[in-house]
PDB file of C-alpha atoms and ligand atoms in Angstrom:
ATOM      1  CA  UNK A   1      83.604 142.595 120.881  1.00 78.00           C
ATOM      2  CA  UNK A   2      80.111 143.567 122.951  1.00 95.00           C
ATOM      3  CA  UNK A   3      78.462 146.545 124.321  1.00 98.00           C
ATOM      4  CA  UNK A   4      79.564 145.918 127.671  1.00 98.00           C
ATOM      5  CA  UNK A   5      83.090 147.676 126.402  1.00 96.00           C
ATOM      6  CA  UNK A   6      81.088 150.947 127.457  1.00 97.00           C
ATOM      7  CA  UNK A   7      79.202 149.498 130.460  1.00 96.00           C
ATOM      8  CA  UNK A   8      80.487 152.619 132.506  1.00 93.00           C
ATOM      9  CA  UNK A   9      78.528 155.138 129.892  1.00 94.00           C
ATOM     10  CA  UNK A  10      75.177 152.673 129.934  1.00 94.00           C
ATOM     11  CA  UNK A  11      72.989 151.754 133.031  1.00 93.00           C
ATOM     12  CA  UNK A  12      74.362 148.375 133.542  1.00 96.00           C
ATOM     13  CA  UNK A  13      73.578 145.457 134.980  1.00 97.00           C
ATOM     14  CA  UNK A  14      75.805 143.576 137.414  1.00 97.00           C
ATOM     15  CA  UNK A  15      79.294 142.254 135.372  1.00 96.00           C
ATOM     16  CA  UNK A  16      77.668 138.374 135.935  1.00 97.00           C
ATOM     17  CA  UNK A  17      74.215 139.385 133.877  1.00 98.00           C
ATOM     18  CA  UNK A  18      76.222 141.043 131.325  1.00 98.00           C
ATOM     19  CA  UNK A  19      74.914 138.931 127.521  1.00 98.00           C
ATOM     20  CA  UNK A  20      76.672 139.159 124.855  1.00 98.00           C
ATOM     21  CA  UNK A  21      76.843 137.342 121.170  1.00 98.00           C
ATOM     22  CA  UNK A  22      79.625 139.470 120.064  1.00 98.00           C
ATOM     23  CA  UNK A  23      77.484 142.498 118.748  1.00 98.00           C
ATOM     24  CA  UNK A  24      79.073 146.063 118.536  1.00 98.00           C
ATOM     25  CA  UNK A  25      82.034 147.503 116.634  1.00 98.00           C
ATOM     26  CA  UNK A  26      80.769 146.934 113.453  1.00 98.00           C
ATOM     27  CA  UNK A  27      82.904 148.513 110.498  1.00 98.00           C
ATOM     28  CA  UNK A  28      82.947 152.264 109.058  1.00 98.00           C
ATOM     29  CA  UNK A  29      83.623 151.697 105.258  1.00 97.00           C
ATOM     30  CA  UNK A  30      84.461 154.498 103.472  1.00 96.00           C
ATOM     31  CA  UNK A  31      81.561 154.861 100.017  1.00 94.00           C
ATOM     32  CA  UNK A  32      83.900 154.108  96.976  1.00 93.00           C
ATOM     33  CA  UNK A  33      81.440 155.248  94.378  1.00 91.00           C
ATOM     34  CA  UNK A  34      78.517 156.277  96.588  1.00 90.00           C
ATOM     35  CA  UNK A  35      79.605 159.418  98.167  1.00 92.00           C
ATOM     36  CA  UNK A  36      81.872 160.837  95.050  1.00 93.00           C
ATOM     37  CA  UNK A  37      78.814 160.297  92.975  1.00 91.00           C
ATOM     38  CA  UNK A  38      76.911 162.614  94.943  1.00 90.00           C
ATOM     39  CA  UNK A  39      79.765 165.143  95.554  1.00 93.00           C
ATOM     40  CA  UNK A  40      80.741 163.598  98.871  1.00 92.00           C
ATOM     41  CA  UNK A  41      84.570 162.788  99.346  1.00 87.00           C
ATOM     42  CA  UNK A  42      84.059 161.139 102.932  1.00 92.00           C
ATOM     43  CA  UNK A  43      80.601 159.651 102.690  1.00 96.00           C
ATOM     44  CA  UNK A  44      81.059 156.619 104.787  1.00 97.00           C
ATOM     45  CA  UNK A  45      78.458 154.068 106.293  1.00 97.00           C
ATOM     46  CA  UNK A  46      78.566 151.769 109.079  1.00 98.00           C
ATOM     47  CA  UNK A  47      78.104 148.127 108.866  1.00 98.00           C
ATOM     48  CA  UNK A  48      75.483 147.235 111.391  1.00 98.00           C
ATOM     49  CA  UNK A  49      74.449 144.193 109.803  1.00 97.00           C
ATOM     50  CA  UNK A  50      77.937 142.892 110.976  1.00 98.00           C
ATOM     51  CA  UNK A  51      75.807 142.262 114.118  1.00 98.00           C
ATOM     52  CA  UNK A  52      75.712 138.743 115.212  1.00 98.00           C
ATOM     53  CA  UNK A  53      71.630 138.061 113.944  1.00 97.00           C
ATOM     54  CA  UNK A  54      72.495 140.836 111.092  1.00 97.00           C
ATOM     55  CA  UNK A  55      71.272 144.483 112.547  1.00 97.00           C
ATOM     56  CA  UNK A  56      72.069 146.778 115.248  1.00 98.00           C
ATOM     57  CA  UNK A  57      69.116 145.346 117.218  1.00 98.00           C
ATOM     58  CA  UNK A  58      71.708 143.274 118.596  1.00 98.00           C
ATOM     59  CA  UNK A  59      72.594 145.700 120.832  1.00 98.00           C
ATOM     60  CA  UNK A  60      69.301 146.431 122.011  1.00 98.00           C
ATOM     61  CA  UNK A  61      68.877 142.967 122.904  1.00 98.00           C
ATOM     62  CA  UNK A  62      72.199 141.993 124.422  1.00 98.00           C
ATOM     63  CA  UNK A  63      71.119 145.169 127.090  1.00 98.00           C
ATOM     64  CA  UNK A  64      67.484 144.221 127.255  1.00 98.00           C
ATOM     65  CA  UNK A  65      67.666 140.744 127.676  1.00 98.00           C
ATOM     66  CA  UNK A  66      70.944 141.197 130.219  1.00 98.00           C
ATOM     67  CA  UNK A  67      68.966 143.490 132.648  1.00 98.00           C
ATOM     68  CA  UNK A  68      65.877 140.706 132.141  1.00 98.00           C
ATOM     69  CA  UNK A  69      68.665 137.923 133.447  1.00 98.00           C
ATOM     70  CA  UNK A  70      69.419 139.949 136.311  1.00 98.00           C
ATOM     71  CA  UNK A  71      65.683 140.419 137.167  1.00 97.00           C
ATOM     72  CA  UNK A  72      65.166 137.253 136.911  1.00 97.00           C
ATOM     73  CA  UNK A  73      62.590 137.316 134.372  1.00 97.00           C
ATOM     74  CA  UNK A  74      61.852 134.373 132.171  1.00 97.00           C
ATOM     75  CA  UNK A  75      59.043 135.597 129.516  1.00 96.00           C
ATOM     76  CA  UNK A  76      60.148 138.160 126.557  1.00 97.00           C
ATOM     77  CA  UNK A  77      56.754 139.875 125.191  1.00 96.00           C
ATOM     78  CA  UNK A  78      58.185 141.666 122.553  1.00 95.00           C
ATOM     79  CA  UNK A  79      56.812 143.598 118.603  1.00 91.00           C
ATOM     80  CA  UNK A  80      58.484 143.200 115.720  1.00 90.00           C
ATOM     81  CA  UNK A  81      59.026 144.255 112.177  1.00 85.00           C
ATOM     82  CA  UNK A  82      61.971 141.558 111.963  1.00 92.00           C
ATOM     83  CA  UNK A  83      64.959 142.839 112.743  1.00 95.00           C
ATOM     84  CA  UNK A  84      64.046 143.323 116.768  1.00 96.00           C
ATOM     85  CA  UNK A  85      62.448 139.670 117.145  1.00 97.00           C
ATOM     86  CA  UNK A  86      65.586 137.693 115.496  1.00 97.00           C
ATOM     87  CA  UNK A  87      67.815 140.215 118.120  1.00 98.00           C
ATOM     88  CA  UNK A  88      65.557 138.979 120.474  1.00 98.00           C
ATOM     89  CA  UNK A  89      64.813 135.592 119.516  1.00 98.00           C
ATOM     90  CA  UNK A  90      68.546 134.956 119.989  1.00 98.00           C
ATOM     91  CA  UNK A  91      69.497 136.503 122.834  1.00 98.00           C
ATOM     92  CA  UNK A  92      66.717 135.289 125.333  1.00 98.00           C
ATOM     93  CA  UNK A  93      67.688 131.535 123.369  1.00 98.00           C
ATOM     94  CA  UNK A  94      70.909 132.592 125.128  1.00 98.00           C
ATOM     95  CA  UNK A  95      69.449 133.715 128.218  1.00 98.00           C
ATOM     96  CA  UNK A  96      67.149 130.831 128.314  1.00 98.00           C
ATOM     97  CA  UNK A  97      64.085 132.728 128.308  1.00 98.00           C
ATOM     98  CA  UNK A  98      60.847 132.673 126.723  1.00 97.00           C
ATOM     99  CA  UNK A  99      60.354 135.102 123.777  1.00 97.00           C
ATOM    100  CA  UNK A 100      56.266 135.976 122.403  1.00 95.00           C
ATOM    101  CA  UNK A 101      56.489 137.888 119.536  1.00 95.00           C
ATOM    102  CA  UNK A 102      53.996 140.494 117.978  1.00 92.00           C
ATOM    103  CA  UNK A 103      55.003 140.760 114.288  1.00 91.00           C
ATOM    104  CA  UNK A 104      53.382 143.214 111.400  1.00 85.00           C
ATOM    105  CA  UNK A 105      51.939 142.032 109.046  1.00 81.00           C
ATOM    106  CA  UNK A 106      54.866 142.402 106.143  1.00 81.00           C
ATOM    107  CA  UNK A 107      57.877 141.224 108.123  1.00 87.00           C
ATOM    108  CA  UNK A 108      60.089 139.183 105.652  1.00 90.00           C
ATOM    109  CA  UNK A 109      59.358 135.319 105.699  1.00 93.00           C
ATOM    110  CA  UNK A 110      63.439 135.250 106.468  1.00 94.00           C
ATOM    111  CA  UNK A 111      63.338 137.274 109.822  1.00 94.00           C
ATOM    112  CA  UNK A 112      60.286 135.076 110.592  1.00 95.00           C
ATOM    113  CA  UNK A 113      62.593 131.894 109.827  1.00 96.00           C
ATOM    114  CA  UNK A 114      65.483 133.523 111.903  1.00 96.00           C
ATOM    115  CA  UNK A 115      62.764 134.009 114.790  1.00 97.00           C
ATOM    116  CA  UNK A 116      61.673 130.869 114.541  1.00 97.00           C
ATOM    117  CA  UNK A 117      65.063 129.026 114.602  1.00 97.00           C
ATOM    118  CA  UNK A 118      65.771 130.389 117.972  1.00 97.00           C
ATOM    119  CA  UNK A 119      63.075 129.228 119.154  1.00 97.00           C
ATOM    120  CA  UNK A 120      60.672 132.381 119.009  1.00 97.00           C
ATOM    121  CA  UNK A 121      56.497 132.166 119.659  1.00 96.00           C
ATOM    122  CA  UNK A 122      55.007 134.398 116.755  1.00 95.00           C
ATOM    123  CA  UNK A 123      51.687 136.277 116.364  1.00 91.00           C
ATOM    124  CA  UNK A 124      50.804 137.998 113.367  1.00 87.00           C
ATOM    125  CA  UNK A 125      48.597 141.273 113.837  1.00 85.00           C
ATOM    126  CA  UNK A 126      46.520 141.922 110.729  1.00 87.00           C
ATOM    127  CA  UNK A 127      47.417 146.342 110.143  1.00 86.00           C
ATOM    128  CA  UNK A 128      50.115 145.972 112.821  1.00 84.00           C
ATOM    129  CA  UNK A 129      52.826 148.692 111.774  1.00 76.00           C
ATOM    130  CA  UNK A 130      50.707 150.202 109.148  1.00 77.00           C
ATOM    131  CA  UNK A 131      47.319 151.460 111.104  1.00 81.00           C
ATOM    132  CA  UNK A 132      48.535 153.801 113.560  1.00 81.00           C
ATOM    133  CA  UNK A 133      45.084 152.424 115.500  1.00 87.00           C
ATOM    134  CA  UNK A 134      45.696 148.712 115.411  1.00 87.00           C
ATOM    135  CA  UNK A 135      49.462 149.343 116.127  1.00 81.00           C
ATOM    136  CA  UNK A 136      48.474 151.592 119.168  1.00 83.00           C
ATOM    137  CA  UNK A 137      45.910 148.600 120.600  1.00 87.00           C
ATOM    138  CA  UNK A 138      48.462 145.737 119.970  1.00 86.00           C
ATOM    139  CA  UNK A 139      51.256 147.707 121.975  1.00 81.00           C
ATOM    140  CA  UNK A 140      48.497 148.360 124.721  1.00 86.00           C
ATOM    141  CA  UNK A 141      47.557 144.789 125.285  1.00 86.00           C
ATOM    142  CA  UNK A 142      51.253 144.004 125.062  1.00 87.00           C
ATOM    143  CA  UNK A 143      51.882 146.069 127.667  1.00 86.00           C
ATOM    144  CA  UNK A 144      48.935 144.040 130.175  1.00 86.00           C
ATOM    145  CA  UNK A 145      51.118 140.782 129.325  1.00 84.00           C
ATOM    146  CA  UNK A 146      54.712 142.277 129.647  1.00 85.00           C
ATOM    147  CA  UNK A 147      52.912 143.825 133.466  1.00 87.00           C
ATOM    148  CA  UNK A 148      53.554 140.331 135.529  1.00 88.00           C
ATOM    149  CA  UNK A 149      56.828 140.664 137.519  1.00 90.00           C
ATOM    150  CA  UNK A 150      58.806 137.785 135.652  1.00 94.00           C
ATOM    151  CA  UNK A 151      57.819 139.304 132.248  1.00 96.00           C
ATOM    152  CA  UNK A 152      58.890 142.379 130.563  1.00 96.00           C
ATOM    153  CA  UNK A 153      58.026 143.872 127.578  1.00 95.00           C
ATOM    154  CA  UNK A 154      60.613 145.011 125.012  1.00 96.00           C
ATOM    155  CA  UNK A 155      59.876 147.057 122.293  1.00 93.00           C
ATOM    156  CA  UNK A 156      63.292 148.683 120.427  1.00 94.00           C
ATOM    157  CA  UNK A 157      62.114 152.582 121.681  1.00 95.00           C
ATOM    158  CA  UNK A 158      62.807 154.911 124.513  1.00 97.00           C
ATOM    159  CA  UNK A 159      59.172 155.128 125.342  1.00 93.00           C
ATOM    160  CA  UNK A 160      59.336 151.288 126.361  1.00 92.00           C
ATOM    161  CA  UNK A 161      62.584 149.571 126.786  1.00 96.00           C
ATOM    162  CA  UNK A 162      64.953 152.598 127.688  1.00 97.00           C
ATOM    163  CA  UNK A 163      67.355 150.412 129.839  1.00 97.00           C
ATOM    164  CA  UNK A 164      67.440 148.210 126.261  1.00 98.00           C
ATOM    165  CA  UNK A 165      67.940 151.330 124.030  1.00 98.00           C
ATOM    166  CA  UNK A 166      71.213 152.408 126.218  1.00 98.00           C
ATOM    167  CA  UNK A 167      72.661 149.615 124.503  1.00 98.00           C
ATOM    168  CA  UNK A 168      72.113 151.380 121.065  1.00 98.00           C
ATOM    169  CA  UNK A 169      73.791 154.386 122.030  1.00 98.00           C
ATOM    170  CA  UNK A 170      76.952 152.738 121.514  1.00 98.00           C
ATOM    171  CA  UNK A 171      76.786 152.921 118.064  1.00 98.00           C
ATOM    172  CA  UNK A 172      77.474 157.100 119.003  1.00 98.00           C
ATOM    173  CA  UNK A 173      80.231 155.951 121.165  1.00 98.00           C
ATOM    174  CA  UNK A 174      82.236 153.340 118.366  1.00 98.00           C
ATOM    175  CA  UNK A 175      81.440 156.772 115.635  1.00 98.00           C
ATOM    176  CA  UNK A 176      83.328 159.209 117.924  1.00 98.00           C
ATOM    177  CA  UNK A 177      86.154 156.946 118.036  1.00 97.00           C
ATOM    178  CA  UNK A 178      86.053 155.987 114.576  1.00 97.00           C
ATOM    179  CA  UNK A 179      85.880 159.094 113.001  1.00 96.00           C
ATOM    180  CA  UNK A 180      86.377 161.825 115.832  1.00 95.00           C
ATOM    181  CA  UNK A 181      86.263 164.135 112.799  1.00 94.00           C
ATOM    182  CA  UNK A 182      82.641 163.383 111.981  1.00 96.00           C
ATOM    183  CA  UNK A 183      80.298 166.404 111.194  1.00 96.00           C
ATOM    184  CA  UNK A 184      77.018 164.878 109.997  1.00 98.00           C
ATOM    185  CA  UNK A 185      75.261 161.672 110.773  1.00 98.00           C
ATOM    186  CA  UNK A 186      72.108 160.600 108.802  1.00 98.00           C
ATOM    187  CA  UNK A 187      70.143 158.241 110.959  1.00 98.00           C
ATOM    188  CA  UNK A 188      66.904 155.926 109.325  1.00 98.00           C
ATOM    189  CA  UNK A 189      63.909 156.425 111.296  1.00 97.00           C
ATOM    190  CA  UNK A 190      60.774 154.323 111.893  1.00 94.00           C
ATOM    191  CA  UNK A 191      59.855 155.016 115.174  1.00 93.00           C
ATOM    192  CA  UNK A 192      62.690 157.328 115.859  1.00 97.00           C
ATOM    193  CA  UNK A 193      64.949 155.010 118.992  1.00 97.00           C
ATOM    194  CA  UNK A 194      67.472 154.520 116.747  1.00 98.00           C
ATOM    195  CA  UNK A 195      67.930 158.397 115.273  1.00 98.00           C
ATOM    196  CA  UNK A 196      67.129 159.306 119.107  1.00 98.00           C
ATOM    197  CA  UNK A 197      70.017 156.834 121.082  1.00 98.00           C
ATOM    198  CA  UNK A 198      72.806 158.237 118.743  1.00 98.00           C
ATOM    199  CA  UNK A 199      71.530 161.985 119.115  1.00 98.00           C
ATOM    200  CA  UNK A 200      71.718 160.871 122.814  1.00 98.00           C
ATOM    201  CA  UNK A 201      75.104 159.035 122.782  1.00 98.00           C
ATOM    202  CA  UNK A 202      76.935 161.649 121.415  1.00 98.00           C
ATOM    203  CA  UNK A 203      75.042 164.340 123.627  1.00 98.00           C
ATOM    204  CA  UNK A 204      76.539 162.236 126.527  1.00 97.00           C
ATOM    205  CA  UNK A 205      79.741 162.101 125.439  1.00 97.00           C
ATOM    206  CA  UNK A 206      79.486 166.331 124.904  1.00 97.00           C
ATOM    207  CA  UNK A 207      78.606 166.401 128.919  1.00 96.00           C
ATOM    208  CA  UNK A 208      80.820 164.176 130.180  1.00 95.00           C
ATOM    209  CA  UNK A 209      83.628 166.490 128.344  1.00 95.00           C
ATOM    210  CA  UNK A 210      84.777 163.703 125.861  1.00 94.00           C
ATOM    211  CA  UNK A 211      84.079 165.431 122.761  1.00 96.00           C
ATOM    212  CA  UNK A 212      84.054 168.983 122.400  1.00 95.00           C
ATOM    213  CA  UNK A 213      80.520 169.264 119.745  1.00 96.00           C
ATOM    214  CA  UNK A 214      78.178 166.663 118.500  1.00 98.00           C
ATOM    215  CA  UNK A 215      77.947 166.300 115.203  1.00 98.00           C
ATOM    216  CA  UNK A 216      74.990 167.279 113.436  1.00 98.00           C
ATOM    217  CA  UNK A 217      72.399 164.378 113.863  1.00 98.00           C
ATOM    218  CA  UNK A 218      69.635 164.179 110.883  1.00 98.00           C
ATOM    219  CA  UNK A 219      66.472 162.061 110.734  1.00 98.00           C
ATOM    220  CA  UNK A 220      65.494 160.232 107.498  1.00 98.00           C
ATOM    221  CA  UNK A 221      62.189 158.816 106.211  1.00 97.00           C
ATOM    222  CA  UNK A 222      60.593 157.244 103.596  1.00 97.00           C
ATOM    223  CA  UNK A 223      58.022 159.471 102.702  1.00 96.00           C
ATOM    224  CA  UNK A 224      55.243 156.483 102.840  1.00 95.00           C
ATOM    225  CA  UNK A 225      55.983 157.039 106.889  1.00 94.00           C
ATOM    226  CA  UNK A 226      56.625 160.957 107.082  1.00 96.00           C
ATOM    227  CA  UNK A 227      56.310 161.020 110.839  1.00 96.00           C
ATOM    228  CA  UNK A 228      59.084 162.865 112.194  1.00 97.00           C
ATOM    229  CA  UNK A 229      61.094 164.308 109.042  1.00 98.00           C
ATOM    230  CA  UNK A 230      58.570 167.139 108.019  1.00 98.00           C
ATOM    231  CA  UNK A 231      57.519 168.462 111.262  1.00 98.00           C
ATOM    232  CA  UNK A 232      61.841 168.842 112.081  1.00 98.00           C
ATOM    233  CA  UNK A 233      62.204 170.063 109.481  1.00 98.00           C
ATOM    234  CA  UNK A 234      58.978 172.441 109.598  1.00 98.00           C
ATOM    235  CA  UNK A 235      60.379 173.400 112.892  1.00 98.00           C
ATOM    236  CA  UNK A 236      57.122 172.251 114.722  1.00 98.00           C
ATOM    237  CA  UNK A 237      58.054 170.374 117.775  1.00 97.00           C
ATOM    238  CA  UNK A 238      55.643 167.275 117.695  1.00 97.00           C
ATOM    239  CA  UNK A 239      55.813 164.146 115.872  1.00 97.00           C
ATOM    240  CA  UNK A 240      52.439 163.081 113.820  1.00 96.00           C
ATOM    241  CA  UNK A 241      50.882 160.147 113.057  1.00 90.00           C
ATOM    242  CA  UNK A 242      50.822 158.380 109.321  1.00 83.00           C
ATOM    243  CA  UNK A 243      48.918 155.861 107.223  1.00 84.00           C
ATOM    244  CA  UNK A 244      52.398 153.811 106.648  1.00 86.00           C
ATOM    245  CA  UNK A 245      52.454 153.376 102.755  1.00 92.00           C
ATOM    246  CA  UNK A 246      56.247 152.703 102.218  1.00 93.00           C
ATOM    247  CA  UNK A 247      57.527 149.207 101.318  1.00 92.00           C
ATOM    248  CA  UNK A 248      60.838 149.444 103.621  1.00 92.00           C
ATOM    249  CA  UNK A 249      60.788 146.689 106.171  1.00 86.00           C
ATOM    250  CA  UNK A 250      61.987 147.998 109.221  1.00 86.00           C
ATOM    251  CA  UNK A 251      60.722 151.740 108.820  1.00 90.00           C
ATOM    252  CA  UNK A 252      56.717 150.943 109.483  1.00 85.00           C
ATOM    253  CA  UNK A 253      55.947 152.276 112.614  1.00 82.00           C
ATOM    254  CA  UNK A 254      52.975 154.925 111.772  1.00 76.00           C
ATOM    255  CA  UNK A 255      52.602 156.114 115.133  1.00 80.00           C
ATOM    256  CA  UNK A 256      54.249 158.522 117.406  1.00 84.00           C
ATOM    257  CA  UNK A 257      56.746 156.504 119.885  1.00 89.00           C
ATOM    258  CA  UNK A 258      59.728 158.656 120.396  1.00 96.00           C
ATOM    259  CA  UNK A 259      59.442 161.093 117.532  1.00 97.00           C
ATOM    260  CA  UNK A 260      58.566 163.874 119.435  1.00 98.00           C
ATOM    261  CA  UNK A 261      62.171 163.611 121.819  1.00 98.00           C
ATOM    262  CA  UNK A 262      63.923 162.777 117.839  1.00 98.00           C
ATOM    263  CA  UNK A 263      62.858 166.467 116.664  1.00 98.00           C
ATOM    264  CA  UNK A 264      63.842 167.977 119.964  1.00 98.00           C
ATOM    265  CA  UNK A 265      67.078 165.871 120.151  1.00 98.00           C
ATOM    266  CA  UNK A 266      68.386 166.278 116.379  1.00 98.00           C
ATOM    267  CA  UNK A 267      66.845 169.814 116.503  1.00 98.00           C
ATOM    268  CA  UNK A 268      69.586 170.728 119.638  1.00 98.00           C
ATOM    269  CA  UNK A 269      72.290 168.357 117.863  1.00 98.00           C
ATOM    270  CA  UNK A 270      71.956 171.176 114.739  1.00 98.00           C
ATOM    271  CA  UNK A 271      70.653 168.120 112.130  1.00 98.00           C
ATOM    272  CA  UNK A 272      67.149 168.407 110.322  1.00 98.00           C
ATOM    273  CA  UNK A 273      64.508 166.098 108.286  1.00 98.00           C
ATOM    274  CA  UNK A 274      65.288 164.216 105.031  1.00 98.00           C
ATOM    275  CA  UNK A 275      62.294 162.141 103.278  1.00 97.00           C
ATOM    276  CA  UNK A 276      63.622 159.608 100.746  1.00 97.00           C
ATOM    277  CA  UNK A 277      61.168 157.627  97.748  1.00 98.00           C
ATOM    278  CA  UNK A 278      61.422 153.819  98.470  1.00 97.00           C
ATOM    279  CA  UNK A 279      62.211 153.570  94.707  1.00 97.00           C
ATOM    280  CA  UNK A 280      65.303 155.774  95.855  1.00 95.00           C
ATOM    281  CA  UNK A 281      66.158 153.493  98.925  1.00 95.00           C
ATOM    282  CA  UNK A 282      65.789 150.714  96.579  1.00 95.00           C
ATOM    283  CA  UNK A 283      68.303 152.246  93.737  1.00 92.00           C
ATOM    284  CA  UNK A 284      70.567 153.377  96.169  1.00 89.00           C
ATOM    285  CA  UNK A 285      70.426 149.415  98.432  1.00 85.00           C
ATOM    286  CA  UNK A 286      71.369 147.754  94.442  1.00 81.00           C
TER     287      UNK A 286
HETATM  288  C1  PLP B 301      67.668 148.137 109.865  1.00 52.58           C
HETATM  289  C2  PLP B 301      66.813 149.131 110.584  1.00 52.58           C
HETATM  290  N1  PLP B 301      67.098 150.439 110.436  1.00 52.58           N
HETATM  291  C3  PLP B 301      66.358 151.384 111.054  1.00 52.58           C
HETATM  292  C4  PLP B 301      65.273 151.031 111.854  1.00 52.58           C
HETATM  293  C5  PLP B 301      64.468 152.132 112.502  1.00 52.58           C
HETATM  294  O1  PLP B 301      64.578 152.123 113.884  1.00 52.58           O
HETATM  295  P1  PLP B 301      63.603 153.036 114.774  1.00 52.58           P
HETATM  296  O2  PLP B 301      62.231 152.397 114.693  1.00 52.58           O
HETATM  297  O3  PLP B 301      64.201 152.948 116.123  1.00 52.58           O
HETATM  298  O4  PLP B 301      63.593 154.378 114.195  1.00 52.58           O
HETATM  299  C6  PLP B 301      64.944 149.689 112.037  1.00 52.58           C
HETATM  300  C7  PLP B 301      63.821 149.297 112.875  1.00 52.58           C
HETATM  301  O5  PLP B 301      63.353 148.185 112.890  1.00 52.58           O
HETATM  302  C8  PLP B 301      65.729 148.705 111.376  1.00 52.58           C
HETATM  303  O6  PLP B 301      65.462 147.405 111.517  1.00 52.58           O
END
């Protein structure tokens, strides 16, 4: 099991530089009550926390940190709202690298532990991931320290780390295979790599003449972080920026990174914008 199972779809790095914990094919479970309950036979979900540090960050990481090794880079400057730093954490432990990471200010104390136990350097950024202003400075003067040649910055979006978000599009490539018969794919959004890498994925496969139509790829928000939903779905073509309100860890990311290529790229794939309560995300999680 890895990502490197599709290294001729992703930019790769050489076979040697190739990381990998055993993230990818994760399972698609078919929704016992779930999907009957709201009318849907085949509702099904797929298992990313299967990954090895528990999300599908993993396979950012095991590409980021893989082209980083064959770079020769040894310092990770990285942001996190949990998931991405424990990814990271782990794989440049792996890699033997240094990781520096910029967390907001409500990751959960256990991503901070996972972080930690690899061996991760954390700074906490008072209105990190919930002012779009102080989130826009702390990326900026992440940027000056991921500039030196044997540093790079990795931050899970297209805008930043796109060699690192090829490794999510596999998640497109393991659905097509899994379920070739698959006709809509709802995709949670913070910043919009993830919704945007499986829009992407599956657009590649289209080109390339593996499958014949994408399936209808749909962008879902809470709607304390309405960035990219409404305007899809309002047809405009630009994402906006939020005061981030909602209480779901992983979905804070108030400003615009790649919402604006999410509308275009769910708008060609035929999906829309869905905005979700976090009392709803919560019912539906029990
Ligand atoms: C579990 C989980 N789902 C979805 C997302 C949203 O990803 P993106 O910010 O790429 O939209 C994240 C981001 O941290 C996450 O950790």
């Amino acid at each position: 099991m890895s990502i490197w199972r599709w290294r001729q779809f992703i930019d790769a790095p050489p076979e040697e530089d190739q990381l990998s914990l055993g993230e990818g094919d994760t399972p698609l479970v078919t929704c016992r009550r779930l999907g009957p309950e709201n009318g849907l036979r085949r509702l099904a979900l797929k298992l990313e926390f299967a990954n090895p540090t528990g999300s599908f960050k993993d396979r950012f990481a095991a590409a980021a940190v893989s082209h980083m090794v064959s770079r020769r880079q040894s310092l990770c400057v990285a942001t996190s709202s949990g998931n991405t730093g424990s990814a990271l954490a782990a794989y440049c432990a792996a890699a033997g690298i240094i990781c520096k990471i910029a967390i907001v200010e409500t990751a959960p104390a256990a991503k901070l532990l996972q972080m930690l136990a690899h061996g991760a350097e954390l700074f906490r950024v008072r209105g990190f991931g919930v002012d779009p202003h102080v989130t826009e400075a702390a990326f900026a003067a992440l940027s000056d320290l991921g500039a030196s040649p044997d540093a790079a910055l990795q931050i899970s979006a297209f805008k930043y780390s796109p060699l690192g978000m090829a490794g999510v599009q596999t998640i497109a490539y393991e659905l097509a295979e899994q379920a070739p018969e698959v006709r809509h794919v709802f995709v949670p959004a913070g910043g919009g790599g993830l919704t945007l890498a499986i829009a992407r994925g599956f657009q590649q496969l289209v080109s390339s003449g593996q499958l014949n139509q994408s399936p209808a790829v749909h962008c879902v928000q809470p709607i304390g972080n309405d960035t990219i939903a409404t305007p899809l779905r309002d047809g405009a073509r630009k994402a906006r920026t939020e005061h981030c309100s909602t209480a779901v860890t992983g979905l804070q990311v108030p400003s615009v990174i790649d919402g604006d290529l999410v509308i275009e790229a769910c708008r060609a794939s035929g999906g829309t914008g869905h905005c979700v309560s976090d009392d709803e995300v919560f019912e539906t999680q029990r």
